[in-house]
mmCIF file of C-alpha atoms in Angstrom:
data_model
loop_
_atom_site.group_PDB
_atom_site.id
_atom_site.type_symbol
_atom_site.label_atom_id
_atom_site.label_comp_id
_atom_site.label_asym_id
_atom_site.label_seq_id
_atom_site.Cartn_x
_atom_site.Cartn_y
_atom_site.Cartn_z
ATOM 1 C CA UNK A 20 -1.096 -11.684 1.888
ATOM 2 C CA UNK A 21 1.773 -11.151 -0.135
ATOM 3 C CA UNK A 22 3.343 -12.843 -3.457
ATOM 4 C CA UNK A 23 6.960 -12.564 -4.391
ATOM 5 C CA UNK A 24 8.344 -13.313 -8.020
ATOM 6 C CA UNK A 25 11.937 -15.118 -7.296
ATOM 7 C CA UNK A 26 12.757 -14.344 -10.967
ATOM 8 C CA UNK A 27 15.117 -10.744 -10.051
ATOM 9 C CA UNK A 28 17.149 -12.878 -7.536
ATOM 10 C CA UNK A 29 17.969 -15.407 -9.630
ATOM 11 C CA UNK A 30 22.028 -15.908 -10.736
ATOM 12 C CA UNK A 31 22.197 -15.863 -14.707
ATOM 13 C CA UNK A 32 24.343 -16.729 -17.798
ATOM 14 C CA UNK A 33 22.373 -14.883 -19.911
ATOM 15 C CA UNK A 34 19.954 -15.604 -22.518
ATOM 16 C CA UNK A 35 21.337 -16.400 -26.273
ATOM 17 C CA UNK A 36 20.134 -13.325 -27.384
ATOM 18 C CA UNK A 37 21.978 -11.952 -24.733
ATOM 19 C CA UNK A 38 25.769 -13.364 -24.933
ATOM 20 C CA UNK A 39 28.338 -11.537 -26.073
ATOM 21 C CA UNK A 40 29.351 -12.732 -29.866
ATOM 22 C CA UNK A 41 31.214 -12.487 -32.383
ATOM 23 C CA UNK A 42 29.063 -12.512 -36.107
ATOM 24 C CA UNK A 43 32.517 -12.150 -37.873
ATOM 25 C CA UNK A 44 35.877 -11.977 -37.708
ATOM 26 C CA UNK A 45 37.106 -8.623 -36.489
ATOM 27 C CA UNK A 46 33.737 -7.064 -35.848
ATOM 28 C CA UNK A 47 32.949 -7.601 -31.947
ATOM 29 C CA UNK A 48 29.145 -7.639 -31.222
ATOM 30 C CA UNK A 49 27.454 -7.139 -27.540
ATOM 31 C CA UNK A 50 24.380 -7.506 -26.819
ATOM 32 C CA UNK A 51 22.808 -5.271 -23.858
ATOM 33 C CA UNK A 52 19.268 -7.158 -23.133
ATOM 34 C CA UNK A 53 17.139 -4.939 -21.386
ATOM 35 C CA UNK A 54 13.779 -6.028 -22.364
ATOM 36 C CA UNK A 55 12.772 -7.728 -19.001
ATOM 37 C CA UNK A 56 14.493 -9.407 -16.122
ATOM 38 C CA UNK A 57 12.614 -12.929 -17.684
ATOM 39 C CA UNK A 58 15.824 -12.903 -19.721
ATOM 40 C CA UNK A 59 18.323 -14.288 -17.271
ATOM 41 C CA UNK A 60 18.924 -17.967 -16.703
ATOM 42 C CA UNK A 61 19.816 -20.262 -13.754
ATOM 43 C CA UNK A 62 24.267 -19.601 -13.594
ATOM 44 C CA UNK A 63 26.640 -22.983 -12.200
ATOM 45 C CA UNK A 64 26.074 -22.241 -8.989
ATOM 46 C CA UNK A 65 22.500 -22.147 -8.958
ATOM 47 C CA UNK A 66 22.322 -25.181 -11.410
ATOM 48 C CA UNK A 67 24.453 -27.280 -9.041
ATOM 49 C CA UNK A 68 21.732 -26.456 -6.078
ATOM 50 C CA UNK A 69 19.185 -28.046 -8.249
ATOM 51 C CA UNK A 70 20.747 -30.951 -9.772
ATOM 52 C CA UNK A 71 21.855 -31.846 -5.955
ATOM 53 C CA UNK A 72 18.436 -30.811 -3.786
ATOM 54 C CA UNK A 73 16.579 -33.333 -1.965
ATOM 55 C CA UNK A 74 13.643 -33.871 -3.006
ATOM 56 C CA UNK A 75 10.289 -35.096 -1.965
ATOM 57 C CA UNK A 76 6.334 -34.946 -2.901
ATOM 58 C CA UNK A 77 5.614 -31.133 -2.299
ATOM 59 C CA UNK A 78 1.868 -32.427 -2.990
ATOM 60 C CA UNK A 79 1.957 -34.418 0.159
ATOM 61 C CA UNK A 80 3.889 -31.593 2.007
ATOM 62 C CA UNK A 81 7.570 -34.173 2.065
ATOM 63 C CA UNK A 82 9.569 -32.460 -0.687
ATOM 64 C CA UNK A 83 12.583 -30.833 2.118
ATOM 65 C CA UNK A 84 13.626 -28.170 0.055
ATOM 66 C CA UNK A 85 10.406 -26.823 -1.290
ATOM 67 C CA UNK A 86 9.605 -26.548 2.841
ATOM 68 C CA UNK A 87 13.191 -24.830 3.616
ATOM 69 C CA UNK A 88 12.382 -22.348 0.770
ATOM 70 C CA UNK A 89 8.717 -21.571 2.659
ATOM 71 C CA UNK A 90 10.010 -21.622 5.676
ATOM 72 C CA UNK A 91 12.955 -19.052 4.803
ATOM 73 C CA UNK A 92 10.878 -16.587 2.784
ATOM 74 C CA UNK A 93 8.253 -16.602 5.708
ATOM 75 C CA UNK A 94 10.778 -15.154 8.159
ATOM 76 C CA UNK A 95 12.173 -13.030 5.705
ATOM 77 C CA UNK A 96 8.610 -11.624 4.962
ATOM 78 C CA UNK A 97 7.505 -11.691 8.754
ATOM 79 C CA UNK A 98 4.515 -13.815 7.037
ATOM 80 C CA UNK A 99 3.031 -16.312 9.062
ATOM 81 C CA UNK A 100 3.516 -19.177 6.261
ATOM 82 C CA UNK A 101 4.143 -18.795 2.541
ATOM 83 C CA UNK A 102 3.024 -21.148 -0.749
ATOM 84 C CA UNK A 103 5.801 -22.053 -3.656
ATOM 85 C CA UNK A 104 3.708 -21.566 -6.695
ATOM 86 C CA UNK A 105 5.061 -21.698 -10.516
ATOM 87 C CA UNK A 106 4.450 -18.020 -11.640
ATOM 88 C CA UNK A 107 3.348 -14.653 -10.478
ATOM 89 C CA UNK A 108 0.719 -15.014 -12.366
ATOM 90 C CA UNK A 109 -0.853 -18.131 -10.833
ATOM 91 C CA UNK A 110 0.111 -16.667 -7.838
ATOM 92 C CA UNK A 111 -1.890 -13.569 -8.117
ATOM 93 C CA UNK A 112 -5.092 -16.027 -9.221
ATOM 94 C CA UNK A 113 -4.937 -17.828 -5.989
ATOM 95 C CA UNK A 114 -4.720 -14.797 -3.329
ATOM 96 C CA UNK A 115 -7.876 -13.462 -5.561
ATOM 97 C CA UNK A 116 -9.601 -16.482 -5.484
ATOM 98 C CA UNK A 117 -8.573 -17.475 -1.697
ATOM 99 C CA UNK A 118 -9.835 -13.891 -0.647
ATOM 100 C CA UNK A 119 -13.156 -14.499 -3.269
ATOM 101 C CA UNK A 120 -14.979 -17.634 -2.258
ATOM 102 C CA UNK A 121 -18.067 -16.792 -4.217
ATOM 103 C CA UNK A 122 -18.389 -16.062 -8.221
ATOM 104 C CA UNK A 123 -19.406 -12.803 -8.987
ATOM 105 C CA UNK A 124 -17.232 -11.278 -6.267
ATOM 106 C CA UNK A 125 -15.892 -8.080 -7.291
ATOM 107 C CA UNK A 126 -11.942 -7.151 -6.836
ATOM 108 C CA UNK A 127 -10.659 -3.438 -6.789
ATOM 109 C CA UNK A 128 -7.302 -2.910 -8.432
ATOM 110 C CA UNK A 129 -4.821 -0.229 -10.214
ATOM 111 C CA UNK A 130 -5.670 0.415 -13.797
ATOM 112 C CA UNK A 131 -1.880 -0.196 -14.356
ATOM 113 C CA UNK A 132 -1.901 -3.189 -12.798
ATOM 114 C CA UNK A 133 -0.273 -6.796 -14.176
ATOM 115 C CA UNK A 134 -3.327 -8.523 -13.010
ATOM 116 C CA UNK A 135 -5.324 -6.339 -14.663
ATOM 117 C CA UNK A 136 -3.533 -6.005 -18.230
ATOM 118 C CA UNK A 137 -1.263 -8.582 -18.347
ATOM 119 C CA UNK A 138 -2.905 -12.138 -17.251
ATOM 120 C CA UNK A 139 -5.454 -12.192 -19.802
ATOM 121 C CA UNK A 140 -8.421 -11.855 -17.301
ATOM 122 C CA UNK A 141 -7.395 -14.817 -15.286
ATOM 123 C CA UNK A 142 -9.856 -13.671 -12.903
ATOM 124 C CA UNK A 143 -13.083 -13.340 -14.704
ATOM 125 C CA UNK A 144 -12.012 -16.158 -16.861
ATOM 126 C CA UNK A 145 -11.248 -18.845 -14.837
ATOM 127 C CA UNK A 146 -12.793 -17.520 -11.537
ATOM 128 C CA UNK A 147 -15.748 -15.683 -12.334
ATOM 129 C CA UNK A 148 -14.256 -12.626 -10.219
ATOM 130 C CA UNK A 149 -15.466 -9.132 -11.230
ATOM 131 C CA UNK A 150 -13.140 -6.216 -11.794
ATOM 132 C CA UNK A 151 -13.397 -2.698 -11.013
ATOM 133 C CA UNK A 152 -10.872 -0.457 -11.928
ATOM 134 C CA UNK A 153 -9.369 2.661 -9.953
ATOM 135 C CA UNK A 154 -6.826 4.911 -11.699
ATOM 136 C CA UNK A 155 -3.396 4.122 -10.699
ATOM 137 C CA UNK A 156 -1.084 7.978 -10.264
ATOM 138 C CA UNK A 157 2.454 8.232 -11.482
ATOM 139 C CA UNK A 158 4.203 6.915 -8.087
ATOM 140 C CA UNK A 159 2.111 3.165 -8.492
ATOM 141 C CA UNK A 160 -0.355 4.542 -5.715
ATOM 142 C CA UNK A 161 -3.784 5.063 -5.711
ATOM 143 C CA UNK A 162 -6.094 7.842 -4.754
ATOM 144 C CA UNK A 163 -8.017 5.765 -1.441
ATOM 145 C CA UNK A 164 -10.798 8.120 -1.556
ATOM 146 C CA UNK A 165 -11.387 6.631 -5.330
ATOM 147 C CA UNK A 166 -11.151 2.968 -3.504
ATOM 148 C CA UNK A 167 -13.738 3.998 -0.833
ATOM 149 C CA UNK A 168 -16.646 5.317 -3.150
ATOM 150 C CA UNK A 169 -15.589 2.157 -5.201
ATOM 151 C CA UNK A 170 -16.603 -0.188 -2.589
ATOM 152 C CA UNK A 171 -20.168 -1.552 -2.940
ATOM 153 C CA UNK A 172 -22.089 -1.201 0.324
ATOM 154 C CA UNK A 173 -25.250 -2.816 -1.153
ATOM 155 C CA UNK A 174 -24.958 -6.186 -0.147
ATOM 156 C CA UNK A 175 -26.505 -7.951 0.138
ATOM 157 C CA UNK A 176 -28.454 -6.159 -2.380
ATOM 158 C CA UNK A 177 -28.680 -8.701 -5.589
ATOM 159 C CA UNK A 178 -28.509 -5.918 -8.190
ATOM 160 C CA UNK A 179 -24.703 -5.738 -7.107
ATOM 161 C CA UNK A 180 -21.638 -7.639 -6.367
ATOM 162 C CA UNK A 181 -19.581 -7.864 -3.324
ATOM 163 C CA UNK A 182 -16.498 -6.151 -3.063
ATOM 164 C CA UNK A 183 -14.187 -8.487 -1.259
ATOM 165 C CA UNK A 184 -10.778 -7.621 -1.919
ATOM 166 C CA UNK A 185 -8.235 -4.615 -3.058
ATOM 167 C CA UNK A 186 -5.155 -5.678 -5.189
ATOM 168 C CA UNK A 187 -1.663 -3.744 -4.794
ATOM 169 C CA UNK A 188 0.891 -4.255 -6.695
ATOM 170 C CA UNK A 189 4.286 -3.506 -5.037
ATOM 171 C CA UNK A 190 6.881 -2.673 -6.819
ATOM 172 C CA UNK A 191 4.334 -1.395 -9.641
ATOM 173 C CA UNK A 192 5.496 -2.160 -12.845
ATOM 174 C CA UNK A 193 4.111 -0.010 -15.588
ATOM 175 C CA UNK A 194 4.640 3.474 -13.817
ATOM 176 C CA UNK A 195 8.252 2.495 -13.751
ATOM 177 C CA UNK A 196 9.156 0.093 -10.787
ATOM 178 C CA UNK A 197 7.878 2.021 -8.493
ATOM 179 C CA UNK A 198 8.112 1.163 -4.413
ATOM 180 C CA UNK A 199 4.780 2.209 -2.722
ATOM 181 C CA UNK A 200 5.341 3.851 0.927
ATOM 182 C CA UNK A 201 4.576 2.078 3.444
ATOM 183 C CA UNK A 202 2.536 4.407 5.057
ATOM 184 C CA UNK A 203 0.359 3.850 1.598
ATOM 185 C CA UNK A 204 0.229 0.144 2.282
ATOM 186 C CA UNK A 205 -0.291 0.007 6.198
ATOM 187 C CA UNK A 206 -3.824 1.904 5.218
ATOM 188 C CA UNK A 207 -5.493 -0.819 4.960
ATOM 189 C CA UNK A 208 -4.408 -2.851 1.552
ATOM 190 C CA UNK A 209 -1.814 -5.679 0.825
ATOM 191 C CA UNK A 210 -0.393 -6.913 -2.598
ATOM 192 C CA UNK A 211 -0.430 -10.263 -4.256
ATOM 193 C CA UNK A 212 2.495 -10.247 -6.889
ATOM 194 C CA UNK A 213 4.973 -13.461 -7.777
ATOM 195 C CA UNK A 214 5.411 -16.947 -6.869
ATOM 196 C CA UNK A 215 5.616 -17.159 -3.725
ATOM 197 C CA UNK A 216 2.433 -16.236 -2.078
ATOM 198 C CA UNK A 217 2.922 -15.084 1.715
ATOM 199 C CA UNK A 218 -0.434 -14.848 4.737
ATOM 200 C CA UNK A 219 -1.657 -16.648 7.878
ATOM 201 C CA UNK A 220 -1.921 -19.723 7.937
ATOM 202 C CA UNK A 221 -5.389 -20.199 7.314
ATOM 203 C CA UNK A 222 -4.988 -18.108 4.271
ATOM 204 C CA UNK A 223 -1.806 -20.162 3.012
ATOM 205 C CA UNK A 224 -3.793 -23.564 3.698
ATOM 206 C CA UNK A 225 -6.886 -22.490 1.382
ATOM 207 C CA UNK A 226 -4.290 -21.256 -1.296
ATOM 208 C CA UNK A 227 -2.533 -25.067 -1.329
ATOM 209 C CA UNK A 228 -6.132 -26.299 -2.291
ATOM 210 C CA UNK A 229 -6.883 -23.585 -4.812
ATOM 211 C CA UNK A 230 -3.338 -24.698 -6.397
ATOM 212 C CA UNK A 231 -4.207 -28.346 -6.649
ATOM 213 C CA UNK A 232 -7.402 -26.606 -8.932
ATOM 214 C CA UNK A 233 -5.101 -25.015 -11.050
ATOM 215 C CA UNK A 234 -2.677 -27.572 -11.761
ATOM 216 C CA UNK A 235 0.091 -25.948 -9.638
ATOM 217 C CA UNK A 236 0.958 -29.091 -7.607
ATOM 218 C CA UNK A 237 4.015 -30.121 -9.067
ATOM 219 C CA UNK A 238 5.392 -33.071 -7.208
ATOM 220 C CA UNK A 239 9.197 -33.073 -6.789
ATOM 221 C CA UNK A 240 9.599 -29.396 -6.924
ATOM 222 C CA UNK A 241 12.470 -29.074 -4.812
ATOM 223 C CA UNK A 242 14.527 -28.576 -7.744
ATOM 224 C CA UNK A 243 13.316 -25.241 -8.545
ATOM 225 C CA UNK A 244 12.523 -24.463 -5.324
ATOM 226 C CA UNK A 245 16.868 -24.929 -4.480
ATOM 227 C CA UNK A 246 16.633 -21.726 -7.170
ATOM 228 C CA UNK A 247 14.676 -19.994 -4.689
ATOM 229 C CA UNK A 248 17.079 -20.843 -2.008
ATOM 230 C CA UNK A 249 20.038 -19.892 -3.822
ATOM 231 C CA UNK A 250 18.140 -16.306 -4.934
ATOM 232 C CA UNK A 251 17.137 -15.982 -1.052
ATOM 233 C CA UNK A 252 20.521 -16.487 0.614
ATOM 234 C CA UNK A 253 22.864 -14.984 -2.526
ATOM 235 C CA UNK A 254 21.248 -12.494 -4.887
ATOM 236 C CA UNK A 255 19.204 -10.165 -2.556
ATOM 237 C CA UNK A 256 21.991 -7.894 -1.854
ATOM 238 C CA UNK A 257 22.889 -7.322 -5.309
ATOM 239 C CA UNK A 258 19.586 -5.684 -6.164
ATOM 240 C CA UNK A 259 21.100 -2.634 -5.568
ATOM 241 C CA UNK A 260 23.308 -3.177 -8.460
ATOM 242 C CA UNK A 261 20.565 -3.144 -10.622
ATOM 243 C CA UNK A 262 18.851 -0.029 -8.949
ATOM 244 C CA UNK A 263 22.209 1.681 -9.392
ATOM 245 C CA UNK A 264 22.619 0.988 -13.148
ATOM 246 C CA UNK A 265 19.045 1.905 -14.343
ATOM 247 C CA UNK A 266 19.172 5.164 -12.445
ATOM 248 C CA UNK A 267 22.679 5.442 -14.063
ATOM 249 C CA UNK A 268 21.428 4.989 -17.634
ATOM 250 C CA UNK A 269 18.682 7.156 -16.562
ATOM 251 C CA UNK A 270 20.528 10.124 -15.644
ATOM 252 C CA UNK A 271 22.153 9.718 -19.310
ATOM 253 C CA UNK A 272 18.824 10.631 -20.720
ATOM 254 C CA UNK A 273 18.757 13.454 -18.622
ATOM 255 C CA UNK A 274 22.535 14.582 -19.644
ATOM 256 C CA UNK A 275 22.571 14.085 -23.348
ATOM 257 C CA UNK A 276 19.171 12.432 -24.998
ATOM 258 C CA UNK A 277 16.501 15.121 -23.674
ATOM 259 C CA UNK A 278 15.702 16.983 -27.386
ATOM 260 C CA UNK A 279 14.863 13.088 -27.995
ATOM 261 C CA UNK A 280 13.514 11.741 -25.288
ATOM 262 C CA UNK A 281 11.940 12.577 -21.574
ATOM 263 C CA UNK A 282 12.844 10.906 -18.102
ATOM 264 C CA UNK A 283 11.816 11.850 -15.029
ATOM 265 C CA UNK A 284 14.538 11.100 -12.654
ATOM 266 C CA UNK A 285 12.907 10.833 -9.443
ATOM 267 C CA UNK A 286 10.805 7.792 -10.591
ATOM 268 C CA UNK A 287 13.423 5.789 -10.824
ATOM 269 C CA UNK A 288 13.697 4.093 -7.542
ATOM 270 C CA UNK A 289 14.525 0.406 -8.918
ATOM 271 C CA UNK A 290 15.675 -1.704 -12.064
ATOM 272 C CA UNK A 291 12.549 -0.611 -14.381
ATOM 273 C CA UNK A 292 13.116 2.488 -16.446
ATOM 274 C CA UNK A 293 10.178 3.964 -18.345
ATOM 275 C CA UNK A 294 11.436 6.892 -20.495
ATOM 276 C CA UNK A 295 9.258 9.006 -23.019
ATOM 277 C CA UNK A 296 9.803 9.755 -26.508
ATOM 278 C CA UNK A 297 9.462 13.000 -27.483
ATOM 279 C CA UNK A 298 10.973 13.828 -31.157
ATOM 280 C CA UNK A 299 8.577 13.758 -33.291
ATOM 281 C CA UNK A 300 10.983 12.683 -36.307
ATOM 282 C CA UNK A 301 11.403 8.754 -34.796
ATOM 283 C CA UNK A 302 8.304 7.092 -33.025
ATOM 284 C CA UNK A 303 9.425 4.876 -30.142
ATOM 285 C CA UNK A 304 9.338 1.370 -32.435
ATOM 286 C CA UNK A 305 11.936 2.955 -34.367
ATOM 287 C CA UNK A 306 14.008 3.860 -31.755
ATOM 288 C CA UNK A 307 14.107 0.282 -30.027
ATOM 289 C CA UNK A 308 14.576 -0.764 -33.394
ATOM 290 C CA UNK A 309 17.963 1.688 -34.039
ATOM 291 C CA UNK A 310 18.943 0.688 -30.550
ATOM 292 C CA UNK A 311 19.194 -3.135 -32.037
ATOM 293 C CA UNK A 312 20.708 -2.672 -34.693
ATOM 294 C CA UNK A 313 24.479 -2.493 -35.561
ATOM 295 C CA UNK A 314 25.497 -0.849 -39.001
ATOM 296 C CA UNK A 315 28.972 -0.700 -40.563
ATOM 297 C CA UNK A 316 29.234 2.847 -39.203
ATOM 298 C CA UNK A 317 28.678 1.785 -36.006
ATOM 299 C CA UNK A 318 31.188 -0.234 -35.669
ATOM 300 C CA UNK A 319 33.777 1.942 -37.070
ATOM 301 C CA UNK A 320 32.591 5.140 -35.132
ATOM 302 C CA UNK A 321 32.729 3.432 -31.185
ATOM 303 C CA UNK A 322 34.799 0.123 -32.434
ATOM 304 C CA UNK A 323 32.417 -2.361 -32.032
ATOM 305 C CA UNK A 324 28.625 -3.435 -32.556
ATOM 306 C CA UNK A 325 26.062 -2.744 -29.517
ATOM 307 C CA UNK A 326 22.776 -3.883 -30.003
ATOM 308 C CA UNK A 327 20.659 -2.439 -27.317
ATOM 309 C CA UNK A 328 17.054 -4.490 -26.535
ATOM 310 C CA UNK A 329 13.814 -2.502 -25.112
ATOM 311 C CA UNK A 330 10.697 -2.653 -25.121
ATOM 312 C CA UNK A 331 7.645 -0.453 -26.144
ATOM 313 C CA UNK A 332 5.252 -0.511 -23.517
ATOM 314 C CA UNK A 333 3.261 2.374 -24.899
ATOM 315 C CA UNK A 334 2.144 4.659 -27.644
ATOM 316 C CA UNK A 335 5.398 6.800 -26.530
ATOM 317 C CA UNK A 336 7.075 5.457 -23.614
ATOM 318 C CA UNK A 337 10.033 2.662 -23.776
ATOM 319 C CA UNK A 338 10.469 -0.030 -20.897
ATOM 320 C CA UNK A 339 14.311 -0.966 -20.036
ATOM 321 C CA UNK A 340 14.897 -3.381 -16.998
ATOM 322 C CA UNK A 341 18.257 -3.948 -15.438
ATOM 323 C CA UNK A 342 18.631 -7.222 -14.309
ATOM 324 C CA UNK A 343 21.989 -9.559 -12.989
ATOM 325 C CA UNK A 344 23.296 -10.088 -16.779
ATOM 326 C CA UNK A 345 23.419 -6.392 -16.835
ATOM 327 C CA UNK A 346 26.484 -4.992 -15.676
ATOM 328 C CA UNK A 347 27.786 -1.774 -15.160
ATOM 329 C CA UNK A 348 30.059 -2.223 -18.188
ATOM 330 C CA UNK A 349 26.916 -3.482 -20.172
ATOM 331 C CA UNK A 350 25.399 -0.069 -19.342
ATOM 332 C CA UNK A 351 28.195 2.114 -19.989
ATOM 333 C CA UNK A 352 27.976 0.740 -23.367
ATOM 334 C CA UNK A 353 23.853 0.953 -24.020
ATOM 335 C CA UNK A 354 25.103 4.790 -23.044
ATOM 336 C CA UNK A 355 27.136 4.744 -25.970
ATOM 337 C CA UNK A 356 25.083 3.480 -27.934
ATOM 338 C CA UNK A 357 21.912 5.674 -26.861
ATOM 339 C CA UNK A 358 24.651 8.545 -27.456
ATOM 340 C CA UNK A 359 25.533 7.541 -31.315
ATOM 341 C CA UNK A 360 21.454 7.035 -32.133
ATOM 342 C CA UNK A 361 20.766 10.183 -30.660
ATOM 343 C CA UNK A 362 23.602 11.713 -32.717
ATOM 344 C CA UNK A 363 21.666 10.176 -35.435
ATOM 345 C CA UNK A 364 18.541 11.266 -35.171
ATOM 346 C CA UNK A 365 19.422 15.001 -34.710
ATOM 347 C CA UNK A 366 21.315 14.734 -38.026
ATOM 348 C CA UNK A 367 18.686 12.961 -40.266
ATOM 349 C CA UNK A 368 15.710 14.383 -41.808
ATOM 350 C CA UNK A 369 13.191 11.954 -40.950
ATOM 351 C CA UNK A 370 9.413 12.349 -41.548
ATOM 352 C CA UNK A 371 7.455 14.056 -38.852
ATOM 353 C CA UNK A 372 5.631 10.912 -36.073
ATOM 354 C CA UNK A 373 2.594 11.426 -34.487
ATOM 355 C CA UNK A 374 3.102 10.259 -30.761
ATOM 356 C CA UNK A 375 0.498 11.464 -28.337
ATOM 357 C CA UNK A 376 1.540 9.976 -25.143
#
């Protein structure tokens, strides 16, 4: 099985928070937004896809262009058949529960794992599917002789549960966006992760019912599934784009920030950035919060106000995600601006932060 979020493909405008204003006369404000690729919104094209899709009852398997969306991610995928679901999250919950028929199952997965942190125990909660944990390593792969003495051969032994699935997530997240080999993933394991949820046939047909469950039948959905299109046909190319700006930001840590903070350069192989701090004068809230802010000296040192949004992920480690509102320009500037607070910092006399990564 696999699940794919359309949310990186999709055209944007930009979020309010991240247009480019003007807060008064004469002082010129951008905003860089770089706290997560959730920012962007649907641009003209992709709104006139919507507005003018055919649509159908996807319940009833009629709406057209929820179908042509299926059908093209299928082939794309070399996946049997694929599901439209509304979010990675639900997504996930459906392969788990499609591959776990009985409560009490168990599932292996990466400690650093969005199913695992970030969906509030979906699968516990709502599924009665147990959890067992294997440490994820700094590339988003795991150790697979960890996953082999994880997996219960007691059954049907009723002092234990049955393991009946092992979650991947590809590209993983928290260690940075990182792409697993796919010599890693041809050993045996696949990777549920986004909205569209790709398998055989079988598996796809079980996953429609466990949808209906969960509310995820939504009716006419061919108008968001025409995003989908659009983000299929249009926006894959341009990933690169954003794999070439967060490596390029990246190697500006590496140039100029490093008595600040710590990158490691090779881990950057797509738009997620995790970088460390390492100063003990400014803890990483600080930091994203000096990055967002614009002072009068700002703007008369590089001409204009930058605000610059991350994200602390971690005790010590910031999150920056490059997305389609992100330009090159745009990053050329959150250089600048990482440039002038690192200036900063190595001029001020700040109290000492504890930061124990």
């Amino acid at each position: 099985m696999l699940s794919l979020s359309l949310r990186r493909l999709r055209p944007g405008l930009g979020l309010g928070l991240g247009q480019r204003r003007y807060p008064a006369p004469g002082r010129p404000l951008r905003i860089v937004d770089l706290r997560s690729d959730t920012v962007s919104r649907p641009g003209p094209a992709m709104r006139a896809a919507m507005a003018a899709a055919p649509l159908g009852d996807d319940v009833y398997g009629e709406d057209p262009t929820v179908n042509e969306l299926q059908k093209q991610a299928a082939e794309l995928f070399g996946m049997e058949d694929t599901l439209f679901v509304p979010s990675g999250t639900m997504g996930n919950l459906i392969s788990v529960m499609c591959h776990c028929r009985e409560r009490g199952a168990e599932l292996i997965v990466g400690d650093q794992a969005h199913i695992h942190i970030h969906e509030q125990g979906g699968a516990a909660q709502i599924a009665g599917i147990h959890s067992r944990v294997v440490k994820n390593l700094p590339d988003g792969t795991f150790d697979l002789n960890e996953v082999e003495s994880k997996v219960r051969r007691h059954y049907p032994d009723s002092h234990y549960p049955r393991t009946s699935v092992i979650c991947l997530e590809n590209t993983q997240n928290l260690t940075g966006g990182r792409v697993l080999p796919l010599s890693f993933l041809q050993e045996g394991l696949g990777a549920p992760i986004g909205s569209l949820i790709g398998g055989r046939k079988e598996f796809i047909e079980q996953a429609l019912r466990v949808r209906k469950v969960l509310g995820g039948g939504m009716r006419q959905a061919g108008v968001l599934a025409a995003a989908g299109l659009i983000s299929l046909s249009d926006m894959v190319e341009r990933l690169r784009d954003d794999h070439r700006n967060a490596r390029k930001f990246a190697e500006g840590i590496q140039t100029f920030a490093t008595s600040v903070c710590n990158v490691d350069i090779n881990a950057v192989e797509t738009n997620i950035l995790m970088f460390t701090m390492t100063d003990p004068r400014i803890s990483p809230k600080e930091f994203c919060d000096k990055m967002a802010e614009v002072t009068e000296e700002e703007v008369s040192v590089m001409g204009c106000g930058v605000r610059v949004l991350l994200q602390q992920v971690y005790e010590c480690t910031v999150r920056a995600v490059w997305h389609l509102d992100v330009s090159e320009e745009d990053t050329d500037l959150a250089l600048q601006k990482l440039q002038y607070v690192i200036k900063s910092i190595k001029t001020s006399n700040g109290s000492t932060k504890s930061c124990n990564p």
